[in-house]
PDB file of C-alpha atoms and ligand atoms in Angstrom:
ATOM      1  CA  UNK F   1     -80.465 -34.823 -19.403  1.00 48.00           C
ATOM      2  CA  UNK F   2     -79.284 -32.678 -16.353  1.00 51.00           C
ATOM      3  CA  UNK F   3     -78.666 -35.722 -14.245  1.00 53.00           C
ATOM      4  CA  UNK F   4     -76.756 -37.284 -17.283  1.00 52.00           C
ATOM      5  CA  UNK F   5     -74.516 -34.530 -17.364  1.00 53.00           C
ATOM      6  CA  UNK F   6     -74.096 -34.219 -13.540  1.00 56.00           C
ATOM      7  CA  UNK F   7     -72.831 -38.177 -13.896  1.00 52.00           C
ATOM      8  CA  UNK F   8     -70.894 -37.563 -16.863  1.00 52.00           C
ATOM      9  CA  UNK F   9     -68.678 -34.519 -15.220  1.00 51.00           C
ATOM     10  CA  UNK F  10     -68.513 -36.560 -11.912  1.00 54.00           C
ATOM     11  CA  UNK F  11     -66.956 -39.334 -13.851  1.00 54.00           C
ATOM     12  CA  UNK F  12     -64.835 -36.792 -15.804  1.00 54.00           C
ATOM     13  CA  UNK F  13     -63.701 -35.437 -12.456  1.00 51.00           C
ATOM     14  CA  UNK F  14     -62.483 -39.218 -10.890  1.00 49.00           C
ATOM     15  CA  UNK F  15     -60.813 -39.519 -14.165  1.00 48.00           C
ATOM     16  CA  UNK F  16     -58.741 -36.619 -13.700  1.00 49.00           C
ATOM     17  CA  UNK F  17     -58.045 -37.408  -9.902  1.00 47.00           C
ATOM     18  CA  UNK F  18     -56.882 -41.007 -10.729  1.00 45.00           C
ATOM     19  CA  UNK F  19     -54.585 -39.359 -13.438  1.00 46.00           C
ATOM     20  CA  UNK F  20     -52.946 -37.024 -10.705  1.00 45.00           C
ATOM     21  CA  UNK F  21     -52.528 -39.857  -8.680  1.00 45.00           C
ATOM     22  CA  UNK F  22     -50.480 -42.119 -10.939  1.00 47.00           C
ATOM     23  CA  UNK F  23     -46.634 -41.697 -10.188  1.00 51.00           C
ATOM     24  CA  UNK F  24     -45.669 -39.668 -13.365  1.00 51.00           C
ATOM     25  CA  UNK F  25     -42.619 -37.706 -11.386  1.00 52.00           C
ATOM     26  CA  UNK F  26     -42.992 -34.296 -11.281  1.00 53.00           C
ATOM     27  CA  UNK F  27     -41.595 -31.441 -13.537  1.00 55.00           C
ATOM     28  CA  UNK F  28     -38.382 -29.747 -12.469  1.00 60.00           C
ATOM     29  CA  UNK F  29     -39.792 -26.591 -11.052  1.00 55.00           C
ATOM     30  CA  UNK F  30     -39.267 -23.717 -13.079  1.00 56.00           C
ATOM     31  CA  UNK F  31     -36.741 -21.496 -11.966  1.00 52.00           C
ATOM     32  CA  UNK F  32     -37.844 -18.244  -9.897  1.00 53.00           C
ATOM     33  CA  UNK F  33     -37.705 -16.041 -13.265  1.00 50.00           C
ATOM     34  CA  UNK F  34     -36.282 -13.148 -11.459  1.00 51.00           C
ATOM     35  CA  UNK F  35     -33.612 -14.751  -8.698  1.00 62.00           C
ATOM     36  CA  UNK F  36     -31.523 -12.348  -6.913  1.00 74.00           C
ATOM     37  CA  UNK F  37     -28.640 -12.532  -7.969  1.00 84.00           C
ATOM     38  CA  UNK F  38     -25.783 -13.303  -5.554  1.00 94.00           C
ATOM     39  CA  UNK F  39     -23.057 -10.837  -5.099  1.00 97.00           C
ATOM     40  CA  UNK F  40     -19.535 -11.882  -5.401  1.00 97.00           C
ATOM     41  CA  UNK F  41     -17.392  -9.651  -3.028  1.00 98.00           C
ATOM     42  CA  UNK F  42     -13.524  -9.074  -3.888  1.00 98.00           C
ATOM     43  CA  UNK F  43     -11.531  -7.079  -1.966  1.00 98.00           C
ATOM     44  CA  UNK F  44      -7.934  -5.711  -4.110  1.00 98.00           C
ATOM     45  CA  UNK F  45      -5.814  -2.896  -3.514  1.00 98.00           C
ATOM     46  CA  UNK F  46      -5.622  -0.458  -6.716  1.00 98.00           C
ATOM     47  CA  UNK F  47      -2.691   0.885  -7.248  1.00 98.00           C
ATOM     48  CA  UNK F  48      -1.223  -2.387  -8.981  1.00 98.00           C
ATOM     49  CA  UNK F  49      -1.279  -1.732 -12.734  1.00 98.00           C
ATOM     50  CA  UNK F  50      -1.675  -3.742 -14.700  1.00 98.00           C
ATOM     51  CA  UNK F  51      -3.482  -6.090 -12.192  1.00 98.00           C
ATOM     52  CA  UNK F  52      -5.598  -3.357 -10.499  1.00 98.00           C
ATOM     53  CA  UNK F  53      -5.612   0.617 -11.235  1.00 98.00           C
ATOM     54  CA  UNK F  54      -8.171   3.307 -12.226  1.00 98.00           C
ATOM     55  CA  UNK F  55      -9.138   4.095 -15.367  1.00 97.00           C
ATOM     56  CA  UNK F  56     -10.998   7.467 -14.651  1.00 96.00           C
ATOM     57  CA  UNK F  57     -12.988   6.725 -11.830  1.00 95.00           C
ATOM     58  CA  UNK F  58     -13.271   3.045 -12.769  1.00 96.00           C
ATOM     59  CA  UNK F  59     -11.026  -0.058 -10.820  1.00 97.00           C
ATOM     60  CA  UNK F  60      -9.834  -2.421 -14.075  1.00 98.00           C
ATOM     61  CA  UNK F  61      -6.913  -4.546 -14.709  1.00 98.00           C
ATOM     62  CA  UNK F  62      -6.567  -8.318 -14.959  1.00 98.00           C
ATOM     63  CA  UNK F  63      -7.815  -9.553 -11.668  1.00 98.00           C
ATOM     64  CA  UNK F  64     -11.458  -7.710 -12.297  1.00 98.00           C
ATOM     65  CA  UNK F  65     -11.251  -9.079 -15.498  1.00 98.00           C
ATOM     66  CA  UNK F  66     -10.582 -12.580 -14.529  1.00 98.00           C
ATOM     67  CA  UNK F  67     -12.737 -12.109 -11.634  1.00 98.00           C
ATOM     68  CA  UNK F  68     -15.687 -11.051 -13.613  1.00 98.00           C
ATOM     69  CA  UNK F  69     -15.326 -13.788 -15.407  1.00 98.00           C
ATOM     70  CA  UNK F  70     -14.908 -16.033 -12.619  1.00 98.00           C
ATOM     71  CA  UNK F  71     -18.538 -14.460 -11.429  1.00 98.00           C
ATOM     72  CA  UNK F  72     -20.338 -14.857 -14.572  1.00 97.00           C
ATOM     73  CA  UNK F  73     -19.246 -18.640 -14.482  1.00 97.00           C
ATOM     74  CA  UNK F  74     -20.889 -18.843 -11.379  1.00 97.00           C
ATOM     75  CA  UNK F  75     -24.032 -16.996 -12.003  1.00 96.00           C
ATOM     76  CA  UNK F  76     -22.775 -14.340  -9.571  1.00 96.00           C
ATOM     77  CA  UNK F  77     -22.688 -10.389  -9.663  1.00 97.00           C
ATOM     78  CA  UNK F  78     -19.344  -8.876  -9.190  1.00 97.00           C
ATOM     79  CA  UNK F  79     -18.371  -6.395  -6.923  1.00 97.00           C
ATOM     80  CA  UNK F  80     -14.930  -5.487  -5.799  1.00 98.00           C
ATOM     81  CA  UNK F  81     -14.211  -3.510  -2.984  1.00 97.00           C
ATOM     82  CA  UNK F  82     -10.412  -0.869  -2.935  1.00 98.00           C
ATOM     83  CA  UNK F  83      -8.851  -1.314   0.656  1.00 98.00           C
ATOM     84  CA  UNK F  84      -5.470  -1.255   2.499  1.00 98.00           C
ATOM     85  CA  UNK F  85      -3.133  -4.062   1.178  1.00 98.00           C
ATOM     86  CA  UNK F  86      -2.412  -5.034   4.294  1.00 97.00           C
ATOM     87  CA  UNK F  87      -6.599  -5.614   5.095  1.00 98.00           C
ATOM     88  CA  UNK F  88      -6.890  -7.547   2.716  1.00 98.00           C
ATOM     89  CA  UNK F  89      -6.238 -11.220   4.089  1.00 98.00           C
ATOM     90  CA  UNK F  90      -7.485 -10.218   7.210  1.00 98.00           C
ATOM     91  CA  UNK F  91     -10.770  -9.357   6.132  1.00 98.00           C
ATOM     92  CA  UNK F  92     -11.476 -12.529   3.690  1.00 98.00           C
ATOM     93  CA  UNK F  93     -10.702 -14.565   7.088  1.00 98.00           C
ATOM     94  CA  UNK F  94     -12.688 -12.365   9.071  1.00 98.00           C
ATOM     95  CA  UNK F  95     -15.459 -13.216   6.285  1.00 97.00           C
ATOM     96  CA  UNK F  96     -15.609  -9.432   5.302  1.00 98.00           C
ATOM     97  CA  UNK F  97     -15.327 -10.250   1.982  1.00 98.00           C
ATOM     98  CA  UNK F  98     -15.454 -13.307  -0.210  1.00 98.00           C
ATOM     99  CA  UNK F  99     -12.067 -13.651  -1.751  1.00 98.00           C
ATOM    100  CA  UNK F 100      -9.190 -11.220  -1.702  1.00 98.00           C
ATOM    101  CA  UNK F 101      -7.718 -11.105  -6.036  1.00 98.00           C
ATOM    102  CA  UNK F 102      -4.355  -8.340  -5.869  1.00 98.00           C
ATOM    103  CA  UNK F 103      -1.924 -10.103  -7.035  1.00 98.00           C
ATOM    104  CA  UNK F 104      -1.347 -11.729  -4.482  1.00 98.00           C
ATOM    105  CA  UNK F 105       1.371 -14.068  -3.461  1.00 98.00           C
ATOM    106  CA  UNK F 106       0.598 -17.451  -2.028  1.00 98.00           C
ATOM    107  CA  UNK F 107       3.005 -17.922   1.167  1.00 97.00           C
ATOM    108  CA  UNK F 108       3.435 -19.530   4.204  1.00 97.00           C
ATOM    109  CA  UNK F 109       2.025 -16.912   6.343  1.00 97.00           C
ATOM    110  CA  UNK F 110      -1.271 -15.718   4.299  1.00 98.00           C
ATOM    111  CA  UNK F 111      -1.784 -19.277   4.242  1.00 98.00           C
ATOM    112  CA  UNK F 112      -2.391 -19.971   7.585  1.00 98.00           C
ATOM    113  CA  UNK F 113      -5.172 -17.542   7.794  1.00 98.00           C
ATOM    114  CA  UNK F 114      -6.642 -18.049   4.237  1.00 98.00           C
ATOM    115  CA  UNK F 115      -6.932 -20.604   1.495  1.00 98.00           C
ATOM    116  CA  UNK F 116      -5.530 -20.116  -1.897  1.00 98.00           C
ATOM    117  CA  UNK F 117      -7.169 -21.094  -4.769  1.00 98.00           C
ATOM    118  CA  UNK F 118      -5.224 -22.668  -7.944  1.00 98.00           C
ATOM    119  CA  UNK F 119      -2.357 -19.858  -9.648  1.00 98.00           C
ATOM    120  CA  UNK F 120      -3.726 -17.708 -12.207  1.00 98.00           C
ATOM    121  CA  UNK F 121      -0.490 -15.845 -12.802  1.00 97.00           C
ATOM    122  CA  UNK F 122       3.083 -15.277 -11.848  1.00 97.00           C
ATOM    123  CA  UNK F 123       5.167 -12.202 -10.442  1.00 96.00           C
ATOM    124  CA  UNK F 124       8.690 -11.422 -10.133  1.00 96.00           C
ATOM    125  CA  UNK F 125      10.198  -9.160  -7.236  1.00 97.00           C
ATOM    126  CA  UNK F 126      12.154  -6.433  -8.787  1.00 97.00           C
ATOM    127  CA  UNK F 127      13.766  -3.440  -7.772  1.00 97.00           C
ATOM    128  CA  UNK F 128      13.083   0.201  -8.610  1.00 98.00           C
ATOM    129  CA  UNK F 129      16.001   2.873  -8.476  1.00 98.00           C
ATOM    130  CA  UNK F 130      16.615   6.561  -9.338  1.00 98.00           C
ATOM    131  CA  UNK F 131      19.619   7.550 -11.579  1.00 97.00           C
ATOM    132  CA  UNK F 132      22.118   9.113  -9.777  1.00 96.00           C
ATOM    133  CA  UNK F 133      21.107   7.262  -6.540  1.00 96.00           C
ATOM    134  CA  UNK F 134      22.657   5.067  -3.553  1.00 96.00           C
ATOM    135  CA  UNK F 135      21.336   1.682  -5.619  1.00 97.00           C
ATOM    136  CA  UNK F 136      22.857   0.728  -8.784  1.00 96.00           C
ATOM    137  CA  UNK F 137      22.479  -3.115  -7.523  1.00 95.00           C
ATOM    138  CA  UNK F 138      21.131  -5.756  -5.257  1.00 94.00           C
ATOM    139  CA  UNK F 139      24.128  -5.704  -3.325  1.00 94.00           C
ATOM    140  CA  UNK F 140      24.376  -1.939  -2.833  1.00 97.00           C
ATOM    141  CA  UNK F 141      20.893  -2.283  -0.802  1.00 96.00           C
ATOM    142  CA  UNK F 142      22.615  -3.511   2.457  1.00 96.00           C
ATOM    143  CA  UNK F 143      24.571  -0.060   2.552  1.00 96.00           C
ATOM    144  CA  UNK F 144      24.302   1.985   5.437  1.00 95.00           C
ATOM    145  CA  UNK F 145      21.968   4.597   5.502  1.00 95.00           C
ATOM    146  CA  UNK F 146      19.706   2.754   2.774  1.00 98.00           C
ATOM    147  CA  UNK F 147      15.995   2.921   2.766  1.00 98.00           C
ATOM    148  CA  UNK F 148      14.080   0.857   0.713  1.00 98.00           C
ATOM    149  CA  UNK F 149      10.435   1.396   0.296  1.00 98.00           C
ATOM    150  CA  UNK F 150       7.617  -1.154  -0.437  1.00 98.00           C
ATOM    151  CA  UNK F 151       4.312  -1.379   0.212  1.00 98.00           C
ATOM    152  CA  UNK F 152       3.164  -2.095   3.297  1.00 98.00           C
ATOM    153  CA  UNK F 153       2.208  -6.105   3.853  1.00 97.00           C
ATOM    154  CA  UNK F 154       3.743  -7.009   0.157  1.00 98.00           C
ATOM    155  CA  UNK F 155       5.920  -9.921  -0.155  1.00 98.00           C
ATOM    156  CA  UNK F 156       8.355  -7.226  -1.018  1.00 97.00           C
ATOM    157  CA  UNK F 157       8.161  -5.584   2.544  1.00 97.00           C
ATOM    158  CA  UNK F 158       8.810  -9.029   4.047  1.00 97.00           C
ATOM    159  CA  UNK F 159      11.570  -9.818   1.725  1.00 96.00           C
ATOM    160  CA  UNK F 160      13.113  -6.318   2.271  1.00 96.00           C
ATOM    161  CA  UNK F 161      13.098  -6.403   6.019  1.00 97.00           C
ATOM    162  CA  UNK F 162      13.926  -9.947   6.126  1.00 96.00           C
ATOM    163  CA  UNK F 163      16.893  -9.823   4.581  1.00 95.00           C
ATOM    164  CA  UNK F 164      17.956  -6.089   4.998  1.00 96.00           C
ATOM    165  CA  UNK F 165      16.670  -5.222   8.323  1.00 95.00           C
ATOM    166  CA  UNK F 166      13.327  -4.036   9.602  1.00 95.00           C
ATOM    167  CA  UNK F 167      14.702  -0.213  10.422  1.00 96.00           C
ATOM    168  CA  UNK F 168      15.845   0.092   6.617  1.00 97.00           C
ATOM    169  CA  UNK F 169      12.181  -0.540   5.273  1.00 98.00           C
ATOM    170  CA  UNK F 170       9.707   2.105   4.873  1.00 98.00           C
ATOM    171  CA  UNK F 171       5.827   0.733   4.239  1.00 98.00           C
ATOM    172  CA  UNK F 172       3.695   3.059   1.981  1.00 98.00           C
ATOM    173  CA  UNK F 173      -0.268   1.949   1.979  1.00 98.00           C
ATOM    174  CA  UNK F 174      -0.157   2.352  -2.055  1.00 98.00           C
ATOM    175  CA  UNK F 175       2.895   1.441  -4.517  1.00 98.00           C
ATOM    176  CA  UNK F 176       2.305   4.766  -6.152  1.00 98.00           C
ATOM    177  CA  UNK F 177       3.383   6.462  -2.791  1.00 98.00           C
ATOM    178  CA  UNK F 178       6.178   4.507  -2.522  1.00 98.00           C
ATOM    179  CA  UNK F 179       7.317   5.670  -6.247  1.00 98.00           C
ATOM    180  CA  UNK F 180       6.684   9.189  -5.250  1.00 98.00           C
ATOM    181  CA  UNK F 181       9.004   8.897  -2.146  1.00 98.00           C
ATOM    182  CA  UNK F 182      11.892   7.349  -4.957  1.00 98.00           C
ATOM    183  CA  UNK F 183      11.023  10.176  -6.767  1.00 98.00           C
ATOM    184  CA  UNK F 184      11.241  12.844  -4.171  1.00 97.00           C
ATOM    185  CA  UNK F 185      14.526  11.452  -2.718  1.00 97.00           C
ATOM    186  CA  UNK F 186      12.415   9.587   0.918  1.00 98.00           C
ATOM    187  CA  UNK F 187      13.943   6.129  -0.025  1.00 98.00           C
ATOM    188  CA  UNK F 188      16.770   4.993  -2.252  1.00 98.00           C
ATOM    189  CA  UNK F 189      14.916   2.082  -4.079  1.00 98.00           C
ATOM    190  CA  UNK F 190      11.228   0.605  -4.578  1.00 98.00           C
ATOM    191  CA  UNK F 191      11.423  -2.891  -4.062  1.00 97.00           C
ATOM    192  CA  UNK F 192       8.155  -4.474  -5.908  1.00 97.00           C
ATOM    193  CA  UNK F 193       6.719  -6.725  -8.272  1.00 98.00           C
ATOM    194  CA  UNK F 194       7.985  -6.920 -11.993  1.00 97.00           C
ATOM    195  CA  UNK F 195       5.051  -6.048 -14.039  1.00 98.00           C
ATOM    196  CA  UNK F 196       3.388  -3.050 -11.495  1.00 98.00           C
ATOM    197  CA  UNK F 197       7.134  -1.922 -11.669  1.00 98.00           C
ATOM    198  CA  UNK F 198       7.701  -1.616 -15.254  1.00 98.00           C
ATOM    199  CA  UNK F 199       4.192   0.436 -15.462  1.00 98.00           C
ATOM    200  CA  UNK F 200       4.680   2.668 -13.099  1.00 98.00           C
ATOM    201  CA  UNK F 201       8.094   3.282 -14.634  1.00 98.00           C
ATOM    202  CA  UNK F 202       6.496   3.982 -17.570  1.00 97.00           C
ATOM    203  CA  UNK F 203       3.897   6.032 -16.012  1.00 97.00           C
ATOM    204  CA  UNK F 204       7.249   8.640 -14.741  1.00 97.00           C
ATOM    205  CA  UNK F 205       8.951   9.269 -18.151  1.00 96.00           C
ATOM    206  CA  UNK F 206      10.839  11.946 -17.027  1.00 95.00           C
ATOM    207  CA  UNK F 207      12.084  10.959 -13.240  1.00 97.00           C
ATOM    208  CA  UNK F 208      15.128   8.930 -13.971  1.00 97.00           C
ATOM    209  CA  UNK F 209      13.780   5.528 -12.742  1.00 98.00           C
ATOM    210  CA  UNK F 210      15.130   2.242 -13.883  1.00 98.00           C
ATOM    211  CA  UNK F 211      14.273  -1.260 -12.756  1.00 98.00           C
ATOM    212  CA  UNK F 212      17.682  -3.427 -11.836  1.00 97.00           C
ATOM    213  CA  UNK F 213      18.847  -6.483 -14.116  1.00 92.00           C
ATOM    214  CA  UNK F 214      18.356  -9.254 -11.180  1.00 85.00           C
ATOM    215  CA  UNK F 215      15.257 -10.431 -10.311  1.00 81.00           C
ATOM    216  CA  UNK F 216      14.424 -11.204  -6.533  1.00 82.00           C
ATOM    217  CA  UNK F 217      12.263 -13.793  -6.003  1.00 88.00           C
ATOM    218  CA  UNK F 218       9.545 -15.720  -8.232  1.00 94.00           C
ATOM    219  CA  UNK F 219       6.070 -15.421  -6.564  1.00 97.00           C
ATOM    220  CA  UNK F 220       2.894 -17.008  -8.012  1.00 98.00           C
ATOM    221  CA  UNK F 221      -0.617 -15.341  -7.614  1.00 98.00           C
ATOM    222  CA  UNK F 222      -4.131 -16.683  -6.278  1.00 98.00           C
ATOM    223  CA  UNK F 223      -7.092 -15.741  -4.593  1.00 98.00           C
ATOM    224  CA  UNK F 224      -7.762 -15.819  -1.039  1.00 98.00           C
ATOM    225  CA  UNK F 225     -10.849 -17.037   0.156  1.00 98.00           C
ATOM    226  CA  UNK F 226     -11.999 -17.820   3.291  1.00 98.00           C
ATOM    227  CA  UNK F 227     -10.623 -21.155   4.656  1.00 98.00           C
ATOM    228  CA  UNK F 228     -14.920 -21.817   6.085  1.00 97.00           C
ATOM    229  CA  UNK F 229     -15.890 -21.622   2.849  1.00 97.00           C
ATOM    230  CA  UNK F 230     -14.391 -24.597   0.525  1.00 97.00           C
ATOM    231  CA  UNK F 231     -17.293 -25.074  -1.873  1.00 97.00           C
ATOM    232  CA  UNK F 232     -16.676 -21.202  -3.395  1.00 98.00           C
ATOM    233  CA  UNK F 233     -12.337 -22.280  -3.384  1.00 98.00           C
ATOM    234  CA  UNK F 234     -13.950 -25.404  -5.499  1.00 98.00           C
ATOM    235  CA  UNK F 235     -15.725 -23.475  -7.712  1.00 98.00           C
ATOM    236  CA  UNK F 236     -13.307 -20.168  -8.080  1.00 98.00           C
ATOM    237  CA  UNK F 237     -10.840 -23.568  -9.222  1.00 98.00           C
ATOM    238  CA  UNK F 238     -13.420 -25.160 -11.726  1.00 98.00           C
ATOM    239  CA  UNK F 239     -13.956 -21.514 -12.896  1.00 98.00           C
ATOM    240  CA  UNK F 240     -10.428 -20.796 -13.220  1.00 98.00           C
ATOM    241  CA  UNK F 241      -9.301 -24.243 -15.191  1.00 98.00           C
ATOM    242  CA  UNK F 242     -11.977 -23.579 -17.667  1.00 98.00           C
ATOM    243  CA  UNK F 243     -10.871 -20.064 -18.161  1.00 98.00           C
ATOM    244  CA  UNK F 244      -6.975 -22.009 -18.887  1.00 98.00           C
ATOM    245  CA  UNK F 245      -8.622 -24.248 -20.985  1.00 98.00           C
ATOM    246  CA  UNK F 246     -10.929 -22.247 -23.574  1.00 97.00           C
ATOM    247  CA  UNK F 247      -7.741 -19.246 -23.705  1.00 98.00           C
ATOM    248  CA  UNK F 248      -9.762 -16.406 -21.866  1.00 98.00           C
ATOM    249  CA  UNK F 249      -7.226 -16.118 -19.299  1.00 98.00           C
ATOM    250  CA  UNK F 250      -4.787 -15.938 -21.619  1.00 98.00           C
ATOM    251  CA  UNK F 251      -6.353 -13.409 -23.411  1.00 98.00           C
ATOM    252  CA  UNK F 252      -7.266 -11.358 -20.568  1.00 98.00           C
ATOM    253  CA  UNK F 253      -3.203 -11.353 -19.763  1.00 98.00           C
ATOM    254  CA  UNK F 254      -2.227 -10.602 -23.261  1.00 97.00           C
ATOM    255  CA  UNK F 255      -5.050  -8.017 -23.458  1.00 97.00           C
ATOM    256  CA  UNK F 256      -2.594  -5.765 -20.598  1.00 97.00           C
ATOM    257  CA  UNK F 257       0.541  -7.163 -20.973  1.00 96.00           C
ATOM    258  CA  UNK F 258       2.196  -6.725 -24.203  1.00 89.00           C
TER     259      UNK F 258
HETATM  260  N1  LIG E   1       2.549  -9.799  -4.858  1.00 88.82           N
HETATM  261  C1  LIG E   1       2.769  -8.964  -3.716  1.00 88.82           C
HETATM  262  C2  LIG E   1       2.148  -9.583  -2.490  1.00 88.82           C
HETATM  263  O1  LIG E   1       1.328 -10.419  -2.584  1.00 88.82           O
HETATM  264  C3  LIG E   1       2.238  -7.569  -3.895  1.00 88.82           C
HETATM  265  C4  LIG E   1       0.788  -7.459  -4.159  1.00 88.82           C
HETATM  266  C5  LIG E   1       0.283  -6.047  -4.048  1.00 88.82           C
HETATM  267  N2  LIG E   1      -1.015  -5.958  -4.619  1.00 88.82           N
HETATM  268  C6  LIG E   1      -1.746  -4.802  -4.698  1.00 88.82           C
HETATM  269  N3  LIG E   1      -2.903  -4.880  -5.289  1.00 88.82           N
HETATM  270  N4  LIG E   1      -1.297  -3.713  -4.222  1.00 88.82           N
HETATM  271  O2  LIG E   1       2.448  -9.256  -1.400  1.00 88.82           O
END
């Protein structure tokens, strides 16, 4: 009876070995149920309401909201990291950070350090003046003894020394410097872009500040992202067309823009 049995499990045994050997493929393997979760790096600049600005102690406008979104498409963690303006570029092509999302203008120049993903938005350089001032219009700018002020390594600091000299632009590392320095009488006008303008006009009720009828330039915004690293500029663009498609980005606009 013993010996049966032995003979019996032995053949039970082969059994099983021939059916592990047959070429059924194998299962997908299970996902590690805990992965670690990859981290996302932005770097922005936050004193660009309402694209970047604090809320209390908390960075929110509508690139972290279109970048958080961006992150949970691709399974990622976000984290966004407040430096200079002008460190931004150069640190997503030093590889500092993943992408670079301040509403940031795609030009010539940024361009041949970074890549740009596809637009998510548009911005219009404006101009910022003080009743009772030197500027009442574009044209009054090129006066003698004009300073305009901008933020240092904006579109609007090239634009402004480009075309009005060098020696009558004063950089400010945040935009709400520069409106202090309108404020206070340290430059005549704030040249900047349309919608950070119009809040931080609102944000100074009482200081006599106006934004001037004629728009400067048309600039559209992207993300910068490392020019090494094409398959995240492939994905931030799948991302982004979905979030066209489905509305969020829309949404997310009309959620700070009104
Ligand atoms: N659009 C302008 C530029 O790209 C200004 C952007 C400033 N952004 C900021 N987060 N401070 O140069």
């Amino acid at each position: 009876m013993k010996k049966l049995f032995a003979v019996l499990l032995a053949a039970m045994m082969l059994l099983a070995m021939v059916a592990c050997g047959n070429d059924t493929p194998d299962p997908t393997p299970t996902p590690d149920p805990t992965p670690d979760t990859k981290t996302l790096y932005m770097a922005t600049e936050g004193t660009f309401p309402p694209y970047e600005y604090y809320d209390g102690d908390k960075l929110v406008g509508i690139d972290v909201d279109v970048a958080n979104a961006i992150a949970e498409k691709l399974g990622m963690k976000l984290e966004v990291v407040d430096i200079a303006f002008d460190s931004i570029v150069s640190g997503v092509q030093a590889g500092k950070y993943d992408m670079g999302m301040a509403g940031m203008t795609v030009n010539e120049e940024r361009l041949e350090k970074v890549n740009f993903s596809d637009s998510y938005a548009t911005g219009i350089q404006v101009v910022i003046v003080k009743e009772g001032g030197k500027v009442k219009s574009l044209d009054d700018m090129a006066a003698d003894g004009v300073v305009i002020g901008t933020q240092s390594g904006t579109t609007g600091f090239l634009f402004a020394s480009e075309d009005f000299g060098d020696e009558k632009v004063k950089g400010f590392a945040k935009t709400t410097d520069a409106v202090e320095a309108l404020k206070n009488g340290q430059v005549d006008c704030v040249m900047l872009d349309n919608e950070p303008a119009k809040a931080l006009v609102a944000a100074n009720p009482d200081a006599g500040l106006s934004i001037l009828d004629t728009a400067y330039a048309n600039e559209d915004y992207a993300i910068a992202i490392n020019k090494q690293n094409t398959d995240l500029l492939n994905q931030i663009n799948a991302a982004l067309a979905e979030l066209k498609a489905d509305g969020t980005l829309q949404g997310i606009i009309d959620k700070y823009i009104k």
